[in-house]
Every structure is written in C-alpha cells, then in structure tokens.
GROMACS .gro file of C-alpha atoms in nm:
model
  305
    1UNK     CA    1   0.494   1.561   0.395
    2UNK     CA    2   0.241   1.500   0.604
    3UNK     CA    3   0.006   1.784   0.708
    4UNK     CA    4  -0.110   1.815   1.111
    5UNK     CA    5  -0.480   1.849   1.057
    6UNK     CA    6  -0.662   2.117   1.288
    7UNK     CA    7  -0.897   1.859   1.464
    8UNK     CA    8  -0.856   1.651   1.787
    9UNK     CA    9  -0.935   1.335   1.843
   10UNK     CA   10  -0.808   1.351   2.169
   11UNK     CA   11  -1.227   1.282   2.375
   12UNK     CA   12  -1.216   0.958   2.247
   13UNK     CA   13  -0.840   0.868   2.354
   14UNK     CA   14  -0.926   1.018   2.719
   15UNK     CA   15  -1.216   0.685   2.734
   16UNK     CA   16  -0.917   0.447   2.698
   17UNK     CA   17  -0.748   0.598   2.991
   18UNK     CA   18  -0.717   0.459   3.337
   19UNK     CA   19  -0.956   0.641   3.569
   20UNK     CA   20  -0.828   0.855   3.831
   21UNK     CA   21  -0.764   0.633   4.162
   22UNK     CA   22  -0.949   0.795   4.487
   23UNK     CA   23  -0.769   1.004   4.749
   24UNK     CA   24  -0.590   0.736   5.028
   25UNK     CA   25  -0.614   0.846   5.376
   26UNK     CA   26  -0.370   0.770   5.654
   27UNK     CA   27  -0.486   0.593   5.942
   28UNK     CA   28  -0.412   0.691   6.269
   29UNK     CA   29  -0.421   0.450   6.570
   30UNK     CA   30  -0.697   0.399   6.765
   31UNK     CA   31  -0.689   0.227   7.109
   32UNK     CA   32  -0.808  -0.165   7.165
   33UNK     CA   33  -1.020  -0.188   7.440
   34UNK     CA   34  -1.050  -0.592   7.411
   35UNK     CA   35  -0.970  -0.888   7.235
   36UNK     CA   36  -1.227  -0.785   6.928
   37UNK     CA   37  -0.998  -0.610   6.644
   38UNK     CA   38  -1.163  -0.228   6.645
   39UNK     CA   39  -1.190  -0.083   6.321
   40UNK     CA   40  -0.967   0.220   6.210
   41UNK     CA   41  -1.075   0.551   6.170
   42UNK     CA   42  -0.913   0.841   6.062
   43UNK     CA   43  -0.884   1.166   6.300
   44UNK     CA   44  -1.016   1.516   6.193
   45UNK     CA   45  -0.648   1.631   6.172
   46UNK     CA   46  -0.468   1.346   6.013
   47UNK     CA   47  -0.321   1.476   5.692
   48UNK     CA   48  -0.379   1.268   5.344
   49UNK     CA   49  -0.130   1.228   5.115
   50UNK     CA   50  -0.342   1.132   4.740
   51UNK     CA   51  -0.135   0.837   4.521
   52UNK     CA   52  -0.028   0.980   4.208
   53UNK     CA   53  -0.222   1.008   3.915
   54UNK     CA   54  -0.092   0.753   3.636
   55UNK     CA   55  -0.012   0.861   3.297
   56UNK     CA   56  -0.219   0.871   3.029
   57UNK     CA   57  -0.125   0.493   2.824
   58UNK     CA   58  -0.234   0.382   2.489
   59UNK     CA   59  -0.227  -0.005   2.344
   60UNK     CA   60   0.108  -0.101   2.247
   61UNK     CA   61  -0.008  -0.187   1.889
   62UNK     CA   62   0.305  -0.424   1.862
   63UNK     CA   63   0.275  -0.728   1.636
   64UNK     CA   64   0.512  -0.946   1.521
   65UNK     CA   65   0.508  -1.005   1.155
   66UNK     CA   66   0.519  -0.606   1.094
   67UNK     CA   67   0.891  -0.701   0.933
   68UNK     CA   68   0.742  -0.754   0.600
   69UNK     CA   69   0.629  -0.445   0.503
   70UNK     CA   70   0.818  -0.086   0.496
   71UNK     CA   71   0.890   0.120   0.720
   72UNK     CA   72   0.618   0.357   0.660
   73UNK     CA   73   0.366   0.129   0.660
   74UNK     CA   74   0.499  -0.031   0.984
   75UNK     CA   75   0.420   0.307   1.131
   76UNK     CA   76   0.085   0.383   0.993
   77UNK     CA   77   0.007   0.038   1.086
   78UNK     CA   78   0.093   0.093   1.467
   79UNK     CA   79  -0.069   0.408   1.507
   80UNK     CA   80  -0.388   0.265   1.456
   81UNK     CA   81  -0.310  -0.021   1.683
   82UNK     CA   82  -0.240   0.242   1.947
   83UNK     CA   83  -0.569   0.403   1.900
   84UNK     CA   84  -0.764   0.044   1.886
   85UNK     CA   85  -0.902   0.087   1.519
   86UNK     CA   86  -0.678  -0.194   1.367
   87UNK     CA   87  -0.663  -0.499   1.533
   88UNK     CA   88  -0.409  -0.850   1.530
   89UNK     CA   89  -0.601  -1.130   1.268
   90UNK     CA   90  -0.426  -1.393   1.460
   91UNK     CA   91  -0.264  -1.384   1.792
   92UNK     CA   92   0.064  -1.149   1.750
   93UNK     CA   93   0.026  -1.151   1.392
   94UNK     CA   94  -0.090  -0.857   1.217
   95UNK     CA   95  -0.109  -0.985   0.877
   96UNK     CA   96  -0.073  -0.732   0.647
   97UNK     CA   97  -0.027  -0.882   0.330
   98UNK     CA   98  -0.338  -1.080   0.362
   99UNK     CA   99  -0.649  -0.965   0.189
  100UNK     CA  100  -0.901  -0.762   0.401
  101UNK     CA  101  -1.291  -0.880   0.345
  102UNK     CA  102  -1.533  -0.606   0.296
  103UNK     CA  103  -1.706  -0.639   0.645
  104UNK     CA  104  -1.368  -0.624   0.843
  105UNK     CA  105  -1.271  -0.280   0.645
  106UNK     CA  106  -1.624  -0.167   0.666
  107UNK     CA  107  -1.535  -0.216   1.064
  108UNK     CA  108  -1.207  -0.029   1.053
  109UNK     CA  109  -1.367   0.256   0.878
  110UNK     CA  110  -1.641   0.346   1.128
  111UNK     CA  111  -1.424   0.318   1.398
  112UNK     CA  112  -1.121   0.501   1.238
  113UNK     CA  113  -1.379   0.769   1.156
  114UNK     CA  114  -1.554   0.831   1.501
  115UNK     CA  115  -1.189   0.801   1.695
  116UNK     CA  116  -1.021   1.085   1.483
  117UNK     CA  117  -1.334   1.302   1.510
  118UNK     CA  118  -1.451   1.202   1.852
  119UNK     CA  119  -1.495   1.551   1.946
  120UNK     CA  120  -1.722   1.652   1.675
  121UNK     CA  121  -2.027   1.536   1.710
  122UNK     CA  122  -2.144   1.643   1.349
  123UNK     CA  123  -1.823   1.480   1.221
  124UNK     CA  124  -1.971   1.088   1.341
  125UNK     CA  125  -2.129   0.823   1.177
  126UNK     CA  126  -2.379   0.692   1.416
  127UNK     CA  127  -2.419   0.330   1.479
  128UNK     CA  128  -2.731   0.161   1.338
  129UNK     CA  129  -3.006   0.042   1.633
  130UNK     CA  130  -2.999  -0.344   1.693
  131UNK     CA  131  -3.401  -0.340   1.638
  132UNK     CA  132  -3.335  -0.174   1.290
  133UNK     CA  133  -3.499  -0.343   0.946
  134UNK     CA  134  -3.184  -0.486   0.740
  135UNK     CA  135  -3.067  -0.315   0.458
  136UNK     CA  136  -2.835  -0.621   0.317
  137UNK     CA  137  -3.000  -0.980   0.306
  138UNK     CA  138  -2.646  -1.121   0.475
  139UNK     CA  139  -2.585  -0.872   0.732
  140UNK     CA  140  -2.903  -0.923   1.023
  141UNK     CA  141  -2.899  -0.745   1.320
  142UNK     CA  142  -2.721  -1.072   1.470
  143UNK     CA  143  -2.417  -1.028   1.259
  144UNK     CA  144  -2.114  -0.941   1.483
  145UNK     CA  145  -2.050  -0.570   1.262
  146UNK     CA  146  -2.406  -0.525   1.166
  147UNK     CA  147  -2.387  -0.203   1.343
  148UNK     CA  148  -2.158  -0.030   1.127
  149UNK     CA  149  -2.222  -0.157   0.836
  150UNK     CA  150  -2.581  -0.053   0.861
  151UNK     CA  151  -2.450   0.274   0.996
  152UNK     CA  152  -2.250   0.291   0.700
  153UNK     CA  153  -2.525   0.285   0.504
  154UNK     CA  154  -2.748   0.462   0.672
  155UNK     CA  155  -2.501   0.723   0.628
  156UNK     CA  156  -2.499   0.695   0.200
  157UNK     CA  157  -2.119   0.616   0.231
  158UNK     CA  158  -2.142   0.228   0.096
  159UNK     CA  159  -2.424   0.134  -0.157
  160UNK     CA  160  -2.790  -0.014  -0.090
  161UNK     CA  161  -3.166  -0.003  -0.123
  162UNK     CA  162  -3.131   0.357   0.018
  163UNK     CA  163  -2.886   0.497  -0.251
  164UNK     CA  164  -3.109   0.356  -0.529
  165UNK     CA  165  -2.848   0.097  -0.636
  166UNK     CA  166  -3.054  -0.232  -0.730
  167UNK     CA  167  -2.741  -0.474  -0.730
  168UNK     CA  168  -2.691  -0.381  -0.346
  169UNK     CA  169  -2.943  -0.636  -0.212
  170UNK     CA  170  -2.670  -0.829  -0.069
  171UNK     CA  171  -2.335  -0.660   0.130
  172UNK     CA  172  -2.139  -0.991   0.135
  173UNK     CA  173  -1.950  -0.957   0.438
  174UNK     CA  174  -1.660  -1.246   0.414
  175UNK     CA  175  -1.616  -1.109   0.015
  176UNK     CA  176  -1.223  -0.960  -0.038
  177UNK     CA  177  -1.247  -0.560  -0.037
  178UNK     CA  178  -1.152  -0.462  -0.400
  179UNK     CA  179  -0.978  -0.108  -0.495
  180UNK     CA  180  -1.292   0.020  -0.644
  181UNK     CA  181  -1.483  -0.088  -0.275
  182UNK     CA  182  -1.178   0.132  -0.105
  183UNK     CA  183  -1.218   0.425  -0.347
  184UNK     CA  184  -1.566   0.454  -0.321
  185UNK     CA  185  -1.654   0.410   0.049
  186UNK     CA  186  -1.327   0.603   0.225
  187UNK     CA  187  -1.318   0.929  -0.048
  188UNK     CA  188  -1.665   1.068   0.096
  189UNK     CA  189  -1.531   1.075   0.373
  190UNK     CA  190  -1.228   1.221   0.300
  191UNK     CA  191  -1.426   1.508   0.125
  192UNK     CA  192  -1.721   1.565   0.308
  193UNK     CA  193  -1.916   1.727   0.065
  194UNK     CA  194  -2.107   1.652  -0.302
  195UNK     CA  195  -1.817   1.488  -0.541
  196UNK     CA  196  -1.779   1.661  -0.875
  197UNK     CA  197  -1.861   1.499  -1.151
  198UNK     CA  198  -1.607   1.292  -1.396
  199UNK     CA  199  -1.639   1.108  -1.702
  200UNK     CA  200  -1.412   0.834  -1.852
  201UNK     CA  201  -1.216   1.116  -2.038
  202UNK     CA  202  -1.177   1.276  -1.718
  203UNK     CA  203  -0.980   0.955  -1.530
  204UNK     CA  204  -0.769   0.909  -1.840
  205UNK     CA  205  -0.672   1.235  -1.848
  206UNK     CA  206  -0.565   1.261  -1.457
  207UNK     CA  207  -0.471   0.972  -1.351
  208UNK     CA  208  -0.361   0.826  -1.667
  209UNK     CA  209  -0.484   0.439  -1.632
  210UNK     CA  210  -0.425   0.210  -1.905
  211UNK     CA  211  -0.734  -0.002  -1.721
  212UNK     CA  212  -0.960   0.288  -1.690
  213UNK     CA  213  -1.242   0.171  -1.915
  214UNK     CA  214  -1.295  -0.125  -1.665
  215UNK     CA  215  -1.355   0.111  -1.403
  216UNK     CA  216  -1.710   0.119  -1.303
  217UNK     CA  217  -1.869   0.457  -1.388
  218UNK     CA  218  -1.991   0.476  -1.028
  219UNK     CA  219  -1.648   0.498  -0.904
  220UNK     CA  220  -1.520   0.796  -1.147
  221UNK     CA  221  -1.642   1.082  -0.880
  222UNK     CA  222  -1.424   0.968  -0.646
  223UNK     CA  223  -1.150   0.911  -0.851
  224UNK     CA  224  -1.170   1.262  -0.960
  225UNK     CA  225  -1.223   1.400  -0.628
  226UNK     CA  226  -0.930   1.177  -0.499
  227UNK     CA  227  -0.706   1.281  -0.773
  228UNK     CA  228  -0.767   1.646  -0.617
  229UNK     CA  229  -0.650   1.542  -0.332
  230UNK     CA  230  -0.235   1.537  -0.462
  231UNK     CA  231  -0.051   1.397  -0.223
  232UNK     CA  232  -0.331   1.317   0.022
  233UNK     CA  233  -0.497   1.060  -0.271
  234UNK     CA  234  -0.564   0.750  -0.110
  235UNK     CA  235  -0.435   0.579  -0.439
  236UNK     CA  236  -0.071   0.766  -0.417
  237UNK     CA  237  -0.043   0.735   0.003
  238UNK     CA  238  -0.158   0.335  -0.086
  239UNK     CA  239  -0.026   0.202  -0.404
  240UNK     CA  240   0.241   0.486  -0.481
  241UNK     CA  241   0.301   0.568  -0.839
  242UNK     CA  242   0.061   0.311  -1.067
  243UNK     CA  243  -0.090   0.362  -1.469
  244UNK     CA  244  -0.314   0.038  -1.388
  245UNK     CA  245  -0.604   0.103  -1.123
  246UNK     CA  246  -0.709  -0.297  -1.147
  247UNK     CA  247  -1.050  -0.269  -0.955
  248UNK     CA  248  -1.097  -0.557  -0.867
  249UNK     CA  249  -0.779  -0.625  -0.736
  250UNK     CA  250  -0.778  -0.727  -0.353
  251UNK     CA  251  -0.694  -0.497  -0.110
  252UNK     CA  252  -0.434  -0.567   0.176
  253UNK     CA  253  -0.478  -0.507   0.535
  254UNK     CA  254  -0.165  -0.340   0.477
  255UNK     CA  255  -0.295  -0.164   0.243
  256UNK     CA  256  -0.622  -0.071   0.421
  257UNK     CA  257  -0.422   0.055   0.760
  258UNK     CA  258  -0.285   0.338   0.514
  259UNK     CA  259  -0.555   0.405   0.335
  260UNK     CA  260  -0.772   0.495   0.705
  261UNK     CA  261  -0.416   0.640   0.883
  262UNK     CA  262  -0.534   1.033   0.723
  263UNK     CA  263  -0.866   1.136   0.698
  264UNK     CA  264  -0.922   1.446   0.528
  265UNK     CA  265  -0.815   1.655   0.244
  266UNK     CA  266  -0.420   1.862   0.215
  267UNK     CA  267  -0.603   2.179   0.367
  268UNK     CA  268  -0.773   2.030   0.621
  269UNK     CA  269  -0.710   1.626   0.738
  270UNK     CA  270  -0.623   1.479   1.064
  271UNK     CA  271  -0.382   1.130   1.068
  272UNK     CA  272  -0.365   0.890   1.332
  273UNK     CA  273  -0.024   1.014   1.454
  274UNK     CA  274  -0.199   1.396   1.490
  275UNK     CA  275  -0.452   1.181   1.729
  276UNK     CA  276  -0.195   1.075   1.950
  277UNK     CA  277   0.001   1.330   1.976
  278UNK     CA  278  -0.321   1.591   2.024
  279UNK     CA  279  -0.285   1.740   2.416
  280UNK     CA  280  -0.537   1.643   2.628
  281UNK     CA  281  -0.816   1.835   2.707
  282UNK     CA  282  -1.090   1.853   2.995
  283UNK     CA  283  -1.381   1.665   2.962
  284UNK     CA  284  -1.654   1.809   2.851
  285UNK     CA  285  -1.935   1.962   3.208
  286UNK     CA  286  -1.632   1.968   3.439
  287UNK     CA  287  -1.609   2.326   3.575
  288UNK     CA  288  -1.277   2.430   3.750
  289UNK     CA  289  -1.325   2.462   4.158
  290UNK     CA  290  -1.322   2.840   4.211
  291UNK     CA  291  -1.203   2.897   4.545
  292UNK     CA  292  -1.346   3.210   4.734
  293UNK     CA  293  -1.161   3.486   4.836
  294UNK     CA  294  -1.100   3.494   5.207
  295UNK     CA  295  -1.127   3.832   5.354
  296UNK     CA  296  -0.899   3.869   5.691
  297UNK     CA  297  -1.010   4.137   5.913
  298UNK     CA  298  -0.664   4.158   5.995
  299UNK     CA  299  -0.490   4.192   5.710
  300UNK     CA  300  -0.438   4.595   5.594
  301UNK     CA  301  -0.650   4.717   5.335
  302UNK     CA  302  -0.874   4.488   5.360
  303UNK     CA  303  -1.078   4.575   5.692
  304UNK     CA  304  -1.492   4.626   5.631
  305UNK     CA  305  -1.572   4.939   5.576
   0.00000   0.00000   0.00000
C-alpha cells in the first residue's frame, strides 16, 4: 500500500497554473461623427459577461520509451513528470534504464523536495546564493546545478568540507550515482531527524546482505534508519527483495524516479501522486471580499430606530 501523507504540496502546483484571464467587457456602439474611426467605449450600464476561468493543467509527463519498464514504475515515473521534477534526457525519451550522474539526481532531489513540501517553509532546502564561496572544486557558481548542489550541502544532506569529510573536496558532477550515494543523501530526508546509530552487525542482521562488509561505514545509519522504514525503504520501493546491496552499483533514472516518488516515513510521507491529487487551496494574503450588509429603510424590521 501506499500511505496518503498529511502534507500538501499543492502552493507550488498553483505557480504552474495559468493565471486568471481579466474580466472582458462588451462594447456598445458609439456614433461616427466623420471619416476618422472613433474609439469604443463602454457605457455605465452595459453588462460584462467575464470568460471562464481555465482549469487548473499540469505537464503531460508523457515519454515514449516508458514501455520498458513496469507498470509501477511507468507511474511513479509520470507523476513526477507532471509535477516538473523529472525531466526527458533526450527529446521524447525518458530513458530510464540509463544511469543517472550524481549532479542530475542531486537536481531531482532538491526540486522533488521543495515541490512536495512547498507549503512548509521549514520543510525546504534553500538554494545556495550565486556569489557563494564553492564548497566542491568542480561545481563553481557557473555550473548549470551549482545551486542545489551547494544547497544540498549547505543543508548537511550530501558530504563536504562542512560535514568534516576530507575526501569531499571534489562533488564530481558527470560521475554515475551509486546505491550507497542514493542511500545516503535521500534517507535524511526521508527521516528528518538524527539517524540512530548501526554497526556492521546491525546491517547483517536486518537487511541480511551477503555484500555488507563492502558497505562503507558512513552509510550504515541510513541503512538502519531505512530498514525502519518497512515498506517505505527506499531499497524495497527501488530494488524489491535483494541479499546483495552492491554499492557501487549504478543507479537508474528509473530507479531514481522511485526512489524521490515518496518522501517521508509509513506514519507520516507524502508521494507525488498525494501532490497531485491535494485540493487546491487559496493563496496565501488573499482575504475573501466581505460584502456589507445593506440596510433598506423599507424593508420590515429593519427600519432605524
């Protein structure tokens, strides 16, 4: 199953819509009084009649090569497409058994984070500042997703200079993501607080890998904390039933559009289909008109005393 989280993404969705087209008026006739055309103008009592307001539309998110993976994955795969955080590699072509690089996912991940929680302020990773001092020697403020990857970082959620981790000088951008890179960078976020602590015992124990002492020590807390997750763990939803993690295997984009389609743990996580699907809601300063009550002298009961 999979739950309905209890937040709304549904601010962010309302900035793809078409905006509200202005009120038409009628014209009514005016009288020529010589060869110059005369401008129209609309009389005091000439009723207007406002053109309807269109529907609320998101992106199609049809591609064309989406035959070669399940049905489930076809799914999770278009709901992101709908909500603009996945988008084609070439053309029509989706591409989803091709490998995803680490920049491109680091991309998907902001975005997929600050759609589904575009309500919540406190929820959002905030972009890093164009003047800011680079935290990866490849990534410089030039680099098309510096942005969020420095964001990223800023936020703790992918390793540098600011989480004390001396091999992190470098991002590389253009590398493939591995499973350890999807483990350790989209479980924060899933849990949102400190991950418990695990030790190599601990991943043989729950998840059972026959690979787990070539798992890198730095990615045991969120394996633990993922295992916690039951049917929510990114490794289940992704790779289904597995006793070998390899971590360094490639990840697909396939792969990475259902790792990012549910954010969240089973008690409280949000999917891409609960984003769609959330009603709309008015946007945030907009007070209702509040039309007066008109008192008519006339009317009984309701003469001045």
């Amino acid at each position: 199953m999979r739950p309905v989280g209890g937040c709304s993404g549904n601010q962010a969705l309302q900035d793809r819509f078409a905006a509200n087209p202005s009120l038409g008026s009628s014209p009514s006739p005016t009288t020529t009084v010589s060869p110059t055309p005369t401008p129209e103008t609309t009389g005091p009592d000439t009723p207007t009649t406002p053109e309807p307001t269109p529907t609320a539309t998101f992106s199609t998110g049809t591609f064309s090569d989406l035959d070669k993976v399940g049905d489930r994955q076809r799914e999770e795969i278009e709901d992101l497409a709908q909500l603009d955080i996945v988008q084609a590699k070439t053309s029509q072509e989706f591409a989803p058994q091709s490998n995803i690089s680490r920049g491109e996912f680091a991309r998907w991940l902001f975005q997929a984070n600050n759609v589904f929680f575009a309500n919540q302020p406190s929820k959002q990773i905030r972009p890093a500042p164009s003047n800011a001092t680079p935290l990866f020697t490849d990534v410089p403020p030039t680099h098309p997703d510096f942005a969020q990857i420095q964001g990223l970082a800023d936020a703790g959620l992918i390793p540098s200079s600011l989480t004390n981790d001396p091999t992190a000088s470098q991002f590389r951008p253009d590398a493939p993501l591995t499973r350890e890179d999807l483990v350790r960078w989209k479980v924060p976020l899933d849990q949102r607080r400190a991950l418990p602590n695990a030790s190599l015992e601990n991943i043989k124990e729950t998840w059972g890998f026959q690979d787990a002492a070539k798992i890198n020590p730095n990615i045991w807390p969120a394996l633990a904390a993922d295992f916690q997750n039951g049917d929510q763990a990114n490794l289940k939803r992704v790779f289904g039933y597995i006793t070998i993690f390899q971590p360094q295997r490639p990840v697909t984009r396939g792969e990475a559009a259902s790792a990012l389609w549910f954010l969240g743990v089973q008690t409280d996580g949000l999917s891409a289909k609960d984003v769609i699907n959330a009603p709309a809601s008015p946007s945030p300063g907009v007070e209702p008109t509040v039309t007066p009550d008109t008192v008519n002298p006339d009317t009984p009961g309701n003469s001045p005393n």
